[in-house]
């Protein structure tokens, strides 16, 4: 999904805050689950959901599906950390 960002994602000690909107992936025939799995397994990120109030909660790979991550919302903010 972010083929052009491979060099960026390969940097050590990288932290990213991003908006995660599963519908945008699906509209472009991309899998949100595969994107998150790639960030974790190919680039070594731990992935956290930023909750209301600013706390973070790590998302285990078994929960890399849109329904578990966004719930009833259209999008959520994620914190990625190596």
PDB file of C-alpha atoms in Angstrom:
ATOM      1  CA  UNK A   1       0.000   0.000   0.000  1.00  0.00           C
ATOM      2  CA  UNK A   2       2.880   2.344   0.731  1.00  0.00           C
ATOM      3  CA  UNK A   3       5.396   0.970  -1.758  1.00  0.00           C
ATOM      4  CA  UNK A   4       7.005   4.405  -2.141  1.00  0.00           C
ATOM      5  CA  UNK A   5       7.646   4.607   1.598  1.00  0.00           C
ATOM      6  CA  UNK A   6       9.801   1.473   1.861  1.00  0.00           C
ATOM      7  CA  UNK A   7      12.954   3.504   2.487  1.00  0.00           C
ATOM      8  CA  UNK A   8      11.216   5.542   5.177  1.00  0.00           C
ATOM      9  CA  UNK A   9       9.729   2.462   6.862  1.00  0.00           C
ATOM     10  CA  UNK A  10      13.148   0.763   6.886  1.00  0.00           C
ATOM     11  CA  UNK A  11      14.706   3.404   9.145  1.00  0.00           C
ATOM     12  CA  UNK A  12      15.545   2.257  12.683  1.00  0.00           C
ATOM     13  CA  UNK A  13      13.871   3.843  15.709  1.00  0.00           C
ATOM     14  CA  UNK A  14      11.077   5.332  13.627  1.00  0.00           C
ATOM     15  CA  UNK A  15       7.779   6.529  15.107  1.00  0.00           C
ATOM     16  CA  UNK A  16       4.724   7.425  13.003  1.00  0.00           C
ATOM     17  CA  UNK A  17       1.251   8.695  13.838  1.00  0.00           C
ATOM     18  CA  UNK A  18      -1.248   7.947  11.089  1.00  0.00           C
ATOM     19  CA  UNK A  19      -4.948   7.955  10.434  1.00  0.00           C
ATOM     20  CA  UNK A  20      -6.168   4.443   9.643  1.00  0.00           C
ATOM     21  CA  UNK A  21      -9.296   4.335   7.467  1.00  0.00           C
ATOM     22  CA  UNK A  22      -9.996   0.762   6.315  1.00  0.00           C
ATOM     23  CA  UNK A  23     -12.589   1.896   3.729  1.00  0.00           C
ATOM     24  CA  UNK A  24      -9.883   3.791   1.825  1.00  0.00           C
ATOM     25  CA  UNK A  25      -7.805   0.636   1.498  1.00  0.00           C
ATOM     26  CA  UNK A  26     -10.777  -1.428   0.379  1.00  0.00           C
ATOM     27  CA  UNK A  27     -11.843   1.204  -2.204  1.00  0.00           C
ATOM     28  CA  UNK A  28      -8.415   0.739  -3.774  1.00  0.00           C
ATOM     29  CA  UNK A  29      -8.561  -3.081  -3.642  1.00  0.00           C
ATOM     30  CA  UNK A  30      -6.023  -3.206  -0.815  1.00  0.00           C
ATOM     31  CA  UNK A  31      -6.266  -5.221   2.374  1.00  0.00           C
ATOM     32  CA  UNK A  32      -6.060  -3.224   5.623  1.00  0.00           C
ATOM     33  CA  UNK A  33      -5.002  -6.424   7.423  1.00  0.00           C
ATOM     34  CA  UNK A  34      -2.169  -7.080   4.961  1.00  0.00           C
ATOM     35  CA  UNK A  35      -0.974  -3.484   5.288  1.00  0.00           C
ATOM     36  CA  UNK A  36      -0.773  -3.712   9.085  1.00  0.00           C
ATOM     37  CA  UNK A  37       0.824  -7.170   8.947  1.00  0.00           C
ATOM     38  CA  UNK A  38       3.444  -5.811   6.557  1.00  0.00           C
ATOM     39  CA  UNK A  39       4.247  -2.912   8.884  1.00  0.00           C
ATOM     40  CA  UNK A  40       4.702  -5.354  11.765  1.00  0.00           C
ATOM     41  CA  UNK A  41       6.445  -8.256  10.056  1.00  0.00           C
ATOM     42  CA  UNK A  42       8.426  -6.649   7.223  1.00  0.00           C
ATOM     43  CA  UNK A  43       9.389  -3.405   8.963  1.00  0.00           C
ATOM     44  CA  UNK A  44       9.311  -4.286  12.680  1.00  0.00           C
ATOM     45  CA  UNK A  45       6.698  -1.838  13.924  1.00  0.00           C
ATOM     46  CA  UNK A  46       4.626  -2.300  17.038  1.00  0.00           C
ATOM     47  CA  UNK A  47       1.162  -0.916  16.305  1.00  0.00           C
ATOM     48  CA  UNK A  48      -0.928   0.937  18.860  1.00  0.00           C
ATOM     49  CA  UNK A  49      -4.404   2.431  18.734  1.00  0.00           C
ATOM     50  CA  UNK A  50      -4.565   5.980  20.092  1.00  0.00           C
ATOM     51  CA  UNK A  51      -7.641   6.038  22.301  1.00  0.00           C
ATOM     52  CA  UNK A  52      -9.813   8.964  23.348  1.00  0.00           C
ATOM     53  CA  UNK A  53      -7.854  10.871  25.969  1.00  0.00           C
ATOM     54  CA  UNK A  54      -4.515  10.096  24.318  1.00  0.00           C
ATOM     55  CA  UNK A  55      -3.711   6.714  25.864  1.00  0.00           C
ATOM     56  CA  UNK A  56      -2.414   3.990  23.593  1.00  0.00           C
ATOM     57  CA  UNK A  57      -3.229   0.303  23.404  1.00  0.00           C
ATOM     58  CA  UNK A  58      -1.083  -2.183  21.487  1.00  0.00           C
ATOM     59  CA  UNK A  59      -2.957  -4.065  18.787  1.00  0.00           C
ATOM     60  CA  UNK A  60      -1.940  -7.740  18.605  1.00  0.00           C
ATOM     61  CA  UNK A  61      -1.640  -9.187  15.115  1.00  0.00           C
ATOM     62  CA  UNK A  62      -4.614 -11.476  15.781  1.00  0.00           C
ATOM     63  CA  UNK A  63      -6.744  -8.298  15.973  1.00  0.00           C
ATOM     64  CA  UNK A  64      -5.554  -6.796  12.653  1.00  0.00           C
ATOM     65  CA  UNK A  65      -9.048  -6.617  11.215  1.00  0.00           C
ATOM     66  CA  UNK A  66     -11.030  -3.455  10.604  1.00  0.00           C
ATOM     67  CA  UNK A  67     -13.913  -4.309  12.924  1.00  0.00           C
ATOM     68  CA  UNK A  68     -11.621  -4.841  15.930  1.00  0.00           C
ATOM     69  CA  UNK A  69      -9.575  -1.710  15.270  1.00  0.00           C
ATOM     70  CA  UNK A  70     -12.113   0.947  14.280  1.00  0.00           C
ATOM     71  CA  UNK A  71     -15.250  -0.497  15.865  1.00  0.00           C
ATOM     72  CA  UNK A  72     -18.166   1.721  14.894  1.00  0.00           C
ATOM     73  CA  UNK A  73     -15.950   4.612  13.753  1.00  0.00           C
ATOM     74  CA  UNK A  74     -14.822   5.187  10.161  1.00  0.00           C
ATOM     75  CA  UNK A  75     -11.203   5.724  11.166  1.00  0.00           C
ATOM     76  CA  UNK A  76      -8.810   5.755  14.119  1.00  0.00           C
ATOM     77  CA  UNK A  77      -5.384   7.168  14.771  1.00  0.00           C
ATOM     78  CA  UNK A  78      -2.533   4.708  15.080  1.00  0.00           C
ATOM     79  CA  UNK A  79       0.898   5.078  16.647  1.00  0.00           C
ATOM     80  CA  UNK A  80       3.631   2.991  15.009  1.00  0.00           C
ATOM     81  CA  UNK A  81       6.918   2.491  16.827  1.00  0.00           C
ATOM     82  CA  UNK A  82      10.063   0.502  16.248  1.00  0.00           C
TER      83      UNK A  82
END
